[in-house]
Short mmCIF file of N, CA and C in Angstrom, two decimals:
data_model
loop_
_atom_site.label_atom_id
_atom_site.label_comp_id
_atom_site.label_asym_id
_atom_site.label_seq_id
_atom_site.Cartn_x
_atom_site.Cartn_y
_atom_site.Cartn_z
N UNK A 173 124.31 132.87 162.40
CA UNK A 173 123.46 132.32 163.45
C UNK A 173 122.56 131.22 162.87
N UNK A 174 122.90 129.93 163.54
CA UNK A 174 121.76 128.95 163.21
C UNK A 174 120.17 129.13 163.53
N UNK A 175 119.55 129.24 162.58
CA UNK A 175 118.22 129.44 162.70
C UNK A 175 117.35 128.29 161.79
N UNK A 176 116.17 128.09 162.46
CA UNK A 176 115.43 126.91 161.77
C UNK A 176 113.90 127.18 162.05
N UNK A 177 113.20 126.96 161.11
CA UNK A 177 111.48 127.43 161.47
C UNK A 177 110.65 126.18 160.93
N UNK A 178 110.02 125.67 161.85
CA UNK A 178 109.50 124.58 161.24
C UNK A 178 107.97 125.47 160.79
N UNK A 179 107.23 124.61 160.14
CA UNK A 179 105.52 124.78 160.05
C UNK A 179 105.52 123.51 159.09
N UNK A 180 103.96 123.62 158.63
CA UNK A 180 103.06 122.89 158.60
C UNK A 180 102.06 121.62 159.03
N UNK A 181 102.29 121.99 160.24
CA UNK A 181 101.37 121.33 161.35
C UNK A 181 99.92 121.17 161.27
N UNK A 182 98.94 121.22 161.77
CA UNK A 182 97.43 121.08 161.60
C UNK A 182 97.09 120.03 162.52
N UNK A 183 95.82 120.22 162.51
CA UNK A 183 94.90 119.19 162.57
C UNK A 183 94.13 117.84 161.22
N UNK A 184 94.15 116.55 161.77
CA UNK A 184 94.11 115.71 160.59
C UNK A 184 93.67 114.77 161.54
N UNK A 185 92.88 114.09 160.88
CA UNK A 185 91.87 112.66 161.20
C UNK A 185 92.89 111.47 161.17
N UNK A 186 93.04 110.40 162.48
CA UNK A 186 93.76 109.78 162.18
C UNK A 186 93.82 108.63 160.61
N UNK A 187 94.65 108.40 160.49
CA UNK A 187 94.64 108.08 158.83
C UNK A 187 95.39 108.86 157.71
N UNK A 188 95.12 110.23 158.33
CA UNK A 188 95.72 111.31 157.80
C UNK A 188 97.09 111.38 156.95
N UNK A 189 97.40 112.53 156.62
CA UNK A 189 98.85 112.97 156.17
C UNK A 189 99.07 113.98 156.45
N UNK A 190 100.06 114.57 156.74
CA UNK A 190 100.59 115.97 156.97
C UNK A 190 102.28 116.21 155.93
N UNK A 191 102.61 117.11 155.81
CA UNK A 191 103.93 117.41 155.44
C UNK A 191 104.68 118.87 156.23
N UNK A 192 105.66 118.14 156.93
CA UNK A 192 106.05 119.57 157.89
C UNK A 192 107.31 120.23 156.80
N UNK A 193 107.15 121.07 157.30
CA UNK A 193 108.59 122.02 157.23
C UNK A 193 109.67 122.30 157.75
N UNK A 194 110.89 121.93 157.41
CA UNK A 194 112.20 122.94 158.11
C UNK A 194 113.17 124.00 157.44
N UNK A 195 111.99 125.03 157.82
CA UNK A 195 113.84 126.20 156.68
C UNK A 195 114.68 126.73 157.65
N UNK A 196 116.08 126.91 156.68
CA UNK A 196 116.96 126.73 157.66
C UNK A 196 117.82 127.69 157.27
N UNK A 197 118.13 128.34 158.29
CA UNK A 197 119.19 129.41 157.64
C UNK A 197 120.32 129.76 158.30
N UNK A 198 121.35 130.11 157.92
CA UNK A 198 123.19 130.40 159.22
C UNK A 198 123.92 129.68 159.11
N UNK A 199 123.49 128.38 158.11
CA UNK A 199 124.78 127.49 158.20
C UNK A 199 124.74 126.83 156.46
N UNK A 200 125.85 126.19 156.55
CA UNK A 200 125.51 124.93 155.26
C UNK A 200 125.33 123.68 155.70
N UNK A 201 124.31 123.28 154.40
CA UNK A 201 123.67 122.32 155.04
C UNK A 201 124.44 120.96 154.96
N UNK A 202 124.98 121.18 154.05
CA UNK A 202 125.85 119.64 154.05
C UNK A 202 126.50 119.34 155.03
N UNK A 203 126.58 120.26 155.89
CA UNK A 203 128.05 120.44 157.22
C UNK A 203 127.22 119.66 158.52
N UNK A 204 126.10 119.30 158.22
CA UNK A 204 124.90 119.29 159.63
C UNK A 204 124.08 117.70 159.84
N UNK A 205 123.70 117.63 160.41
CA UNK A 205 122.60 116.57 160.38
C UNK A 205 121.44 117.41 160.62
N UNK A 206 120.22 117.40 160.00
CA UNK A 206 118.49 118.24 160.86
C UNK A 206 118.01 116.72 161.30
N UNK A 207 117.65 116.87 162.68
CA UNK A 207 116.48 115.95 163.30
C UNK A 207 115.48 116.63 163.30
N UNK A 208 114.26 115.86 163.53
CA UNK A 208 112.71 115.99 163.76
C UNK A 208 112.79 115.75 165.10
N UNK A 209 111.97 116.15 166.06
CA UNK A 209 111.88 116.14 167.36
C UNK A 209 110.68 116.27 167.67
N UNK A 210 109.91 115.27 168.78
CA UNK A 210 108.33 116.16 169.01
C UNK A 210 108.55 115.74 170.63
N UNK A 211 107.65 116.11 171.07
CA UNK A 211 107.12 116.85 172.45
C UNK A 211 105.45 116.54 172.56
N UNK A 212 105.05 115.36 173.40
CA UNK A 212 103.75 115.72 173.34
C UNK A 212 103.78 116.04 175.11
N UNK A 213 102.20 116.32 175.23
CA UNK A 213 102.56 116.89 176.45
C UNK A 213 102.16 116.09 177.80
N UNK A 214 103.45 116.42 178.43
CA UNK A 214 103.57 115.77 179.74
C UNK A 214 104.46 115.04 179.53
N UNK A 215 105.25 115.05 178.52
CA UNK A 215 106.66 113.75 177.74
C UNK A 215 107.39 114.47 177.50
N UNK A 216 108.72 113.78 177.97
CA UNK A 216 109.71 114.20 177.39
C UNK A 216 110.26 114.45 175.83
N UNK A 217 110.71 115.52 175.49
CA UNK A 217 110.89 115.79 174.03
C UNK A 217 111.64 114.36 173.22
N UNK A 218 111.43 113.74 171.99
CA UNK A 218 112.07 112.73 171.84
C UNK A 218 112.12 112.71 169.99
N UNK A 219 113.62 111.80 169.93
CA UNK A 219 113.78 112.02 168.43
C UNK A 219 112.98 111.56 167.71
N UNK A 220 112.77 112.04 166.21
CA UNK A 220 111.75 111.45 165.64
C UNK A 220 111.95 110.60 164.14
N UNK A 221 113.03 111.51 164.03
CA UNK A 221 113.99 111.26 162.60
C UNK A 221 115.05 112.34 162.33
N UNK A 222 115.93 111.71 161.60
CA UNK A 222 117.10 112.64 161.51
C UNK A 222 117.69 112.13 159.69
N UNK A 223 118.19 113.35 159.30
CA UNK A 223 118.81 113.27 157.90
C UNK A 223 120.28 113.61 157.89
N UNK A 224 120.89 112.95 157.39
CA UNK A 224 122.73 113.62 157.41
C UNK A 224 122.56 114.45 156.05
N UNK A 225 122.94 115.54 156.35
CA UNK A 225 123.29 116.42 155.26
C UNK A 225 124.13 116.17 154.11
N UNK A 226 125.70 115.39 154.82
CA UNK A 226 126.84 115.02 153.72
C UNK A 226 125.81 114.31 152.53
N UNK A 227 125.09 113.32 152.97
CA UNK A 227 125.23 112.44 152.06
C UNK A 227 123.69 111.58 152.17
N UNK A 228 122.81 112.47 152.83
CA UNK A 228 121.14 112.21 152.55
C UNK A 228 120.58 110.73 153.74
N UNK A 229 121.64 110.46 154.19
CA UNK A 229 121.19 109.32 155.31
C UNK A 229 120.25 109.35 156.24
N UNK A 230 119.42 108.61 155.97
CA UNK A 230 118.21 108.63 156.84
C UNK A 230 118.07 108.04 158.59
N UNK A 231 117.66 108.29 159.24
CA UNK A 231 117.11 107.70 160.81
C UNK A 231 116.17 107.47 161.11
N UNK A 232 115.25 106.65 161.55
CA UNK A 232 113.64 107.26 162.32
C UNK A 232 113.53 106.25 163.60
N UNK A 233 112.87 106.86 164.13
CA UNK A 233 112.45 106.03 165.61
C UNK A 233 111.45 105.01 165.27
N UNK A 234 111.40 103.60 165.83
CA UNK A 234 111.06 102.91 165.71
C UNK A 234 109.30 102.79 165.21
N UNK A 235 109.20 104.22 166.40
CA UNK A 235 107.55 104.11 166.18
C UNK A 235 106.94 104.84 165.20
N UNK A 236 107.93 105.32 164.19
CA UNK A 236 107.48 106.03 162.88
C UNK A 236 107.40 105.49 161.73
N UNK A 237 108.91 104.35 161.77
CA UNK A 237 109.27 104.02 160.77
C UNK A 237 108.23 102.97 159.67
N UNK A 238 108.23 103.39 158.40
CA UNK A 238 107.18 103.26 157.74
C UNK A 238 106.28 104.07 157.31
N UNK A 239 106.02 104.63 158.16
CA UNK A 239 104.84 105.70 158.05
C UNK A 239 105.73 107.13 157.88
N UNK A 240 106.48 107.93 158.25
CA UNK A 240 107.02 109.18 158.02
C UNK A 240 108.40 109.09 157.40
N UNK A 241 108.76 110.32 156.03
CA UNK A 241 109.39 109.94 155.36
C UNK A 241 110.30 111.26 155.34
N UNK A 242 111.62 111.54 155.97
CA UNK A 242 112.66 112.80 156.20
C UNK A 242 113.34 112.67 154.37
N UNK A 243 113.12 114.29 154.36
CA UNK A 243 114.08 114.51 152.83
C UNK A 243 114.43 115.76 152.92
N UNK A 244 115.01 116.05 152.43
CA UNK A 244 115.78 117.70 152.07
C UNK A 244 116.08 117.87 150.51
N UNK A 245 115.45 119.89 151.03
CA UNK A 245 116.26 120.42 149.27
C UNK A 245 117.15 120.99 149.86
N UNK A 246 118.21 120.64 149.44
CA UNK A 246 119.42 121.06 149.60
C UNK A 246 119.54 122.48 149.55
N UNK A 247 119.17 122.80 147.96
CA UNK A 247 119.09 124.43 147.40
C UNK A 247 118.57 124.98 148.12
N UNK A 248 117.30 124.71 148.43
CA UNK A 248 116.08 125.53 149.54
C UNK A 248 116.77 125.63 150.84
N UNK A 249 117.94 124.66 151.36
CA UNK A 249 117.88 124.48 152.50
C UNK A 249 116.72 124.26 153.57
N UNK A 250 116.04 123.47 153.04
CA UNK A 250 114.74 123.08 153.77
C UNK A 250 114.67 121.41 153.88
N UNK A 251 113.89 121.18 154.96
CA UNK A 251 113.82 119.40 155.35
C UNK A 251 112.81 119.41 155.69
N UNK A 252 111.90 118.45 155.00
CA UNK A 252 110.55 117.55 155.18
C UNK A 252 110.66 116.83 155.74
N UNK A 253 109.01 116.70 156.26
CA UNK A 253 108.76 115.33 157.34
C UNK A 253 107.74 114.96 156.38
N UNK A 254 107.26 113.97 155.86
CA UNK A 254 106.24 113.19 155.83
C UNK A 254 105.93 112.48 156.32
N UNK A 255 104.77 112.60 156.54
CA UNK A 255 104.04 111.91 157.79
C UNK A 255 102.27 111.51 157.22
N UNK A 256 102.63 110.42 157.18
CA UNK A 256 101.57 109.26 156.95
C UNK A 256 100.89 108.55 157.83
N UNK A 257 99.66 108.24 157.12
CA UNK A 257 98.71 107.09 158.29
C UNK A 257 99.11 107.77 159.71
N UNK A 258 99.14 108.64 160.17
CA UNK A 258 99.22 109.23 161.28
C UNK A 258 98.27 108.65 162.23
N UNK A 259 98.56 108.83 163.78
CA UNK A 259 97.99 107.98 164.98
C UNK A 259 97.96 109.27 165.86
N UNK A 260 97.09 108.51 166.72
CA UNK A 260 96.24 109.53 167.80
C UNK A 260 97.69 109.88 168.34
N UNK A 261 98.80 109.26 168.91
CA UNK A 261 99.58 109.16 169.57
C UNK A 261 100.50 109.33 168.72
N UNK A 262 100.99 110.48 167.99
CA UNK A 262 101.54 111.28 167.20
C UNK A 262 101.36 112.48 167.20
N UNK A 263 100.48 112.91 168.21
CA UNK A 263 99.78 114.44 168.37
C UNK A 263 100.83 114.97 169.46
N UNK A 264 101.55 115.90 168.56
CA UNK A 264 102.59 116.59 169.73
C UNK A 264 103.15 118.15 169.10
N UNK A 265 103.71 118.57 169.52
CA UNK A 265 104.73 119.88 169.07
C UNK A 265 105.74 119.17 168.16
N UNK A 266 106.21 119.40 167.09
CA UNK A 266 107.35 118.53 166.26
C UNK A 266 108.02 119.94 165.81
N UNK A 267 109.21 119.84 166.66
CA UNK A 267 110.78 120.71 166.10
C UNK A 267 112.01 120.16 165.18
N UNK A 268 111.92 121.21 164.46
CA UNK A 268 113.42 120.60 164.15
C UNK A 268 115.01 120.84 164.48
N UNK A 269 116.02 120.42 164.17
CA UNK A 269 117.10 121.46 164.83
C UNK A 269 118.22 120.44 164.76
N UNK A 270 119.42 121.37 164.09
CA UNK A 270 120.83 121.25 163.04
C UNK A 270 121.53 120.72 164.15
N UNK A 271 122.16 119.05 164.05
CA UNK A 271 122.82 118.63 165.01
C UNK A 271 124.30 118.30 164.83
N UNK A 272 125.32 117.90 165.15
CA UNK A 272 126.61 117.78 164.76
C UNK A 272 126.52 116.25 163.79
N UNK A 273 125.69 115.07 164.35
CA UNK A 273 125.58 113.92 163.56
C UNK A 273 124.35 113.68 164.11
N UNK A 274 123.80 112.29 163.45
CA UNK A 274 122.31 112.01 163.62
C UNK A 274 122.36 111.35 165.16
N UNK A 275 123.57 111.08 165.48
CA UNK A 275 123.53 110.64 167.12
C UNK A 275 123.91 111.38 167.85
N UNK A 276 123.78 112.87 167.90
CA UNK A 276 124.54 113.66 168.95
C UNK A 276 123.38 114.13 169.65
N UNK A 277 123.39 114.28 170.99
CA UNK A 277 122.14 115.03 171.32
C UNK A 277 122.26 116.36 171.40
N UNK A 278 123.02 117.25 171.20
CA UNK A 278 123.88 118.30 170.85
C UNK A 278 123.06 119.04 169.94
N UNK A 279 122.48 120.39 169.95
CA UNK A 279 121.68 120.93 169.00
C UNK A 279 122.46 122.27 168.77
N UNK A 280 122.82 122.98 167.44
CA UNK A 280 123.05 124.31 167.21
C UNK A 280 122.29 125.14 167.42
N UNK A 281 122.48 126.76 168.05
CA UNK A 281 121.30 126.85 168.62
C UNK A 281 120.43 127.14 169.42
N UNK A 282 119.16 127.30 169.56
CA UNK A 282 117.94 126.72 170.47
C UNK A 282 116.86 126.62 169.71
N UNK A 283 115.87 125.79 170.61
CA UNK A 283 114.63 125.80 170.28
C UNK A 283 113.80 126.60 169.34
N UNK A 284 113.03 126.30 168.04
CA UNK A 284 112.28 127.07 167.97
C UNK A 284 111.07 126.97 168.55
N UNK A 285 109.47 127.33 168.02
CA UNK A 285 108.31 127.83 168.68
C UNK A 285 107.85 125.83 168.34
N UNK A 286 108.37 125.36 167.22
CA UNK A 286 107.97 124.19 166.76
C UNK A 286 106.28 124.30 166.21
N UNK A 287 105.82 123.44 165.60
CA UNK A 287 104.21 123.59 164.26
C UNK A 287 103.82 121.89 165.64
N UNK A 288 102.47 122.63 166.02
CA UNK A 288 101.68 121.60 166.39
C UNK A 288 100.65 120.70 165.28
N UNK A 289 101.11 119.37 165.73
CA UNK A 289 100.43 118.25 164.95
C UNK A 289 99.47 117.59 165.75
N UNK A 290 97.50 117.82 165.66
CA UNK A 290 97.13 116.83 166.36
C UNK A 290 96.42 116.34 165.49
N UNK A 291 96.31 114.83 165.94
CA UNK A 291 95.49 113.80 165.35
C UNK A 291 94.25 113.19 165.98
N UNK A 292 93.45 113.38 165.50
CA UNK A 292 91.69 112.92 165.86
C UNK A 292 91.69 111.54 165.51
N UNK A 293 90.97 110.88 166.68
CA UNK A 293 90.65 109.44 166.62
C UNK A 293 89.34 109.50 165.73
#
């Protein structure tokens, strides 16, 4: 069973940094893509970044890129978000979750509880 738990969320002053979590467990990881996903509220859930497992390939949405940085331990089966210089408008629920490629909207799966990120002006 695909399972995935994000954390390390918080509260942080914009300017900030955070580093999230994804452990991951039920599958191999090389076989997968993990996206980042957030949710703020009253919005539709939307991608945030995505990593290919085969071979470490990166994605990010336009309005990250620069500032948040997707990596994985392979061994751990775990995937980081770094997340830098963070903005008011970055304050959301951020999930993660094992996709067939970094363009599928297709998730293994469901939802987890996702680690809330807000940012203070």
């Amino acid at each position: 069973e695909v399972q995935l738990v994000e954390s390390g969320g918080g509260l942080v002053q914009a300017g900030g940094s955070l580093r999230l979590s994804c452990a991951a467990s039920g599958f191999t990881f090389d076989d997968y893509a993990i996206g980042w996903f957030r949710q703020a509220p009253g919005k539709e859930r939307e991608g945030v970044s995505c990593i290919r497992g085969s071979d470490g390939s990166t994605y990010y949405a336009d309005s990250v890129k620069g500032r948040f940085t997707i990596s994985s331990d392979n061994a751990k089966n775990t995937v980081y978000l770094q997340m830098n210089s963070l903005k008011p408008e970055d304050t959301a629920v951020y999930y993660c979750a094992a996709r067939p490629h970094c363009g599928s909207s297709f998730i293994f799966g469901s939802w987890g509880q996702g680690t809330q990120v807000t940012v203070s002006s």
